[in-house]
Amino acid sequence: VNTEAWCAKLTVLKELIEHHVEEEEGEIFSAARKVFSAKEAKTIAEEMVKVQTALKPKVDEALKEDIKIFNNPELGTSFTPEV
C-alpha cells in the first residue's frame, strides 16, 4: 500500500464529502426554515443532539478501528458494527 497515494486520495474524498454536506445543509436548512416554527426547530435540534450523543461512542470506536487498520493494513478489519 502506497501510504502517500492513499493519504492523497483520502484527503480528496474528505474534501468532496465536506463540500457536498455544505451544499446539502444550505439547501435543507433553508427549506426547513420555511416549514418549521422556531419551537419545532428547537425540538428537532434537541433530538439531534440526543442522537449524536448516543451514537458518538460507536462512531469513536469505529474511527479507532479505521485508524488502526490505516496504520497497519495487514491487520484487515475486525470491527463488526452493531445495528
PDB file of C-alpha atoms in Angstrom:
ATOM      1  CA  VAL A   1       0.000   0.000   0.000  1.00  0.00           C
ATOM      2  CA  ASN A   2       1.436   3.351  -1.058  1.00  0.00           C
ATOM      3  CA  THR A   3       0.748   5.455   2.020  1.00  0.00           C
ATOM      4  CA  GLU A   4       1.333   8.791   0.285  1.00  0.00           C
ATOM      5  CA  ALA A   5      -1.094   7.987  -2.541  1.00  0.00           C
ATOM      6  CA  TRP A   6      -3.649   6.622  -0.070  1.00  0.00           C
ATOM      7  CA  CYS A   7      -3.445   9.789   2.059  1.00  0.00           C
ATOM      8  CA  ALA A   8      -3.901  11.968  -1.034  1.00  0.00           C
ATOM      9  CA  LYS A   9      -6.983  10.015  -2.131  1.00  0.00           C
ATOM     10  CA  LEU A  10      -8.405  10.149   1.383  1.00  0.00           C
ATOM     11  CA  THR A  11      -7.880  13.915   1.513  1.00  0.00           C
ATOM     12  CA  VAL A  12      -9.703  14.394  -1.801  1.00  0.00           C
ATOM     13  CA  LEU A  13     -12.573  12.191  -0.607  1.00  0.00           C
ATOM     14  CA  LYS A  14     -12.814  14.163   2.642  1.00  0.00           C
ATOM     15  CA  GLU A  15     -12.938  17.465   0.753  1.00  0.00           C
ATOM     16  CA  LEU A  16     -15.620  16.164  -1.636  1.00  0.00           C
ATOM     17  CA  ILE A  17     -17.777  14.962   1.249  1.00  0.00           C
ATOM     18  CA  GLU A  18     -17.381  18.228   3.165  1.00  0.00           C
ATOM     19  CA  HIS A  19     -18.349  20.231   0.060  1.00  0.00           C
ATOM     20  CA  HIS A  20     -21.388  18.022  -0.545  1.00  0.00           C
ATOM     21  CA  VAL A  21     -22.515  18.331   3.092  1.00  0.00           C
ATOM     22  CA  GLU A  22     -22.186  22.133   2.979  1.00  0.00           C
ATOM     23  CA  GLU A  23     -24.338  22.283  -0.151  1.00  0.00           C
ATOM     24  CA  GLU A  24     -26.965  19.919   1.258  1.00  0.00           C
ATOM     25  CA  GLU A  25     -27.099  21.707   4.609  1.00  0.00           C
ATOM     26  CA  GLY A  26     -27.581  25.041   2.889  1.00  0.00           C
ATOM     27  CA  GLU A  27     -30.499  23.734   0.840  1.00  0.00           C
ATOM     28  CA  ILE A  28     -32.077  21.673   3.605  1.00  0.00           C
ATOM     29  CA  PHE A  29     -31.764  24.301   6.342  1.00  0.00           C
ATOM     30  CA  SER A  30     -33.119  26.987   4.043  1.00  0.00           C
ATOM     31  CA  ALA A  31     -36.151  24.864   3.200  1.00  0.00           C
ATOM     32  CA  ALA A  32     -36.634  23.821   6.835  1.00  0.00           C
ATOM     33  CA  ARG A  33     -36.760  27.447   7.981  1.00  0.00           C
ATOM     34  CA  LYS A  34     -39.765  27.918   5.700  1.00  0.00           C
ATOM     35  CA  VAL A  35     -41.581  24.855   7.028  1.00  0.00           C
ATOM     36  CA  PHE A  36     -40.888  24.594  10.777  1.00  0.00           C
ATOM     37  CA  SER A  37     -41.738  27.052  13.525  1.00  0.00           C
ATOM     38  CA  ALA A  38     -38.984  28.193  15.892  1.00  0.00           C
ATOM     39  CA  LYS A  39     -40.387  25.862  18.563  1.00  0.00           C
ATOM     40  CA  GLU A  40     -40.395  22.876  16.171  1.00  0.00           C
ATOM     41  CA  ALA A  41     -36.857  23.681  15.040  1.00  0.00           C
ATOM     42  CA  LYS A  42     -35.682  23.796  18.658  1.00  0.00           C
ATOM     43  CA  THR A  43     -37.305  20.422  19.379  1.00  0.00           C
ATOM     44  CA  ILE A  44     -35.668  18.886  16.293  1.00  0.00           C
ATOM     45  CA  ALA A  45     -32.291  20.329  17.291  1.00  0.00           C
ATOM     46  CA  GLU A  46     -32.615  18.903  20.813  1.00  0.00           C
ATOM     47  CA  GLU A  47     -33.442  15.463  19.400  1.00  0.00           C
ATOM     48  CA  MET A  48     -30.450  15.652  17.055  1.00  0.00           C
ATOM     49  CA  VAL A  49     -28.151  16.373  19.995  1.00  0.00           C
ATOM     50  CA  LYS A  50     -29.558  13.323  21.814  1.00  0.00           C
ATOM     51  CA  VAL A  51     -28.955  11.102  18.784  1.00  0.00           C
ATOM     52  CA  GLN A  52     -25.425  12.460  18.253  1.00  0.00           C
ATOM     53  CA  THR A  53     -24.604  11.921  21.930  1.00  0.00           C
ATOM     54  CA  ALA A  54     -25.938   8.360  21.837  1.00  0.00           C
ATOM     55  CA  LEU A  55     -24.021   7.489  18.649  1.00  0.00           C
ATOM     56  CA  LYS A  56     -20.718   9.203  19.492  1.00  0.00           C
ATOM     57  CA  PRO A  57     -19.199   6.214  21.357  1.00  0.00           C
ATOM     58  CA  LYS A  58     -19.952   3.905  18.410  1.00  0.00           C
ATOM     59  CA  VAL A  59     -18.517   6.381  15.909  1.00  0.00           C
ATOM     60  CA  ASP A  60     -15.399   6.844  18.047  1.00  0.00           C
ATOM     61  CA  GLU A  61     -14.942   3.059  18.286  1.00  0.00           C
ATOM     62  CA  ALA A  62     -15.265   2.664  14.516  1.00  0.00           C
ATOM     63  CA  LEU A  63     -12.802   5.503  13.886  1.00  0.00           C
ATOM     64  CA  LYS A  64     -10.240   3.951  16.246  1.00  0.00           C
ATOM     65  CA  GLU A  65     -10.503   0.696  14.314  1.00  0.00           C
ATOM     66  CA  ASP A  66     -10.194   2.521  10.976  1.00  0.00           C
ATOM     67  CA  ILE A  67      -7.093   4.365  12.163  1.00  0.00           C
ATOM     68  CA  LYS A  68      -5.557   1.120  13.402  1.00  0.00           C
ATOM     69  CA  ILE A  69      -6.204  -0.549  10.025  1.00  0.00           C
ATOM     70  CA  PHE A  70      -4.983   2.528   8.131  1.00  0.00           C
ATOM     71  CA  ASN A  71      -1.726   2.428  10.077  1.00  0.00           C
ATOM     72  CA  ASN A  72      -1.440  -1.384   9.790  1.00  0.00           C
ATOM     73  CA  PRO A  73      -3.266  -2.538   6.612  1.00  0.00           C
ATOM     74  CA  GLU A  74      -2.107  -6.121   7.127  1.00  0.00           C
ATOM     75  CA  LEU A  75      -4.476  -6.359  10.124  1.00  0.00           C
ATOM     76  CA  GLY A  76      -7.603  -6.233   7.975  1.00  0.00           C
ATOM     77  CA  THR A  77     -10.866  -5.462   9.707  1.00  0.00           C
ATOM     78  CA  SER A  78     -12.230  -6.995  12.872  1.00  0.00           C
ATOM     79  CA  PHE A  79     -14.873  -4.375  13.652  1.00  0.00           C
ATOM     80  CA  THR A  80     -18.467  -5.540  13.362  1.00  0.00           C
ATOM     81  CA  PRO A  81     -20.918  -2.651  13.680  1.00  0.00           C
ATOM     82  CA  GLU A  82     -23.955  -3.141  15.882  1.00  0.00           C
ATOM     83  CA  VAL A  83     -27.225  -2.454  14.119  1.00  0.00           C
TER      84      VAL A  83
END
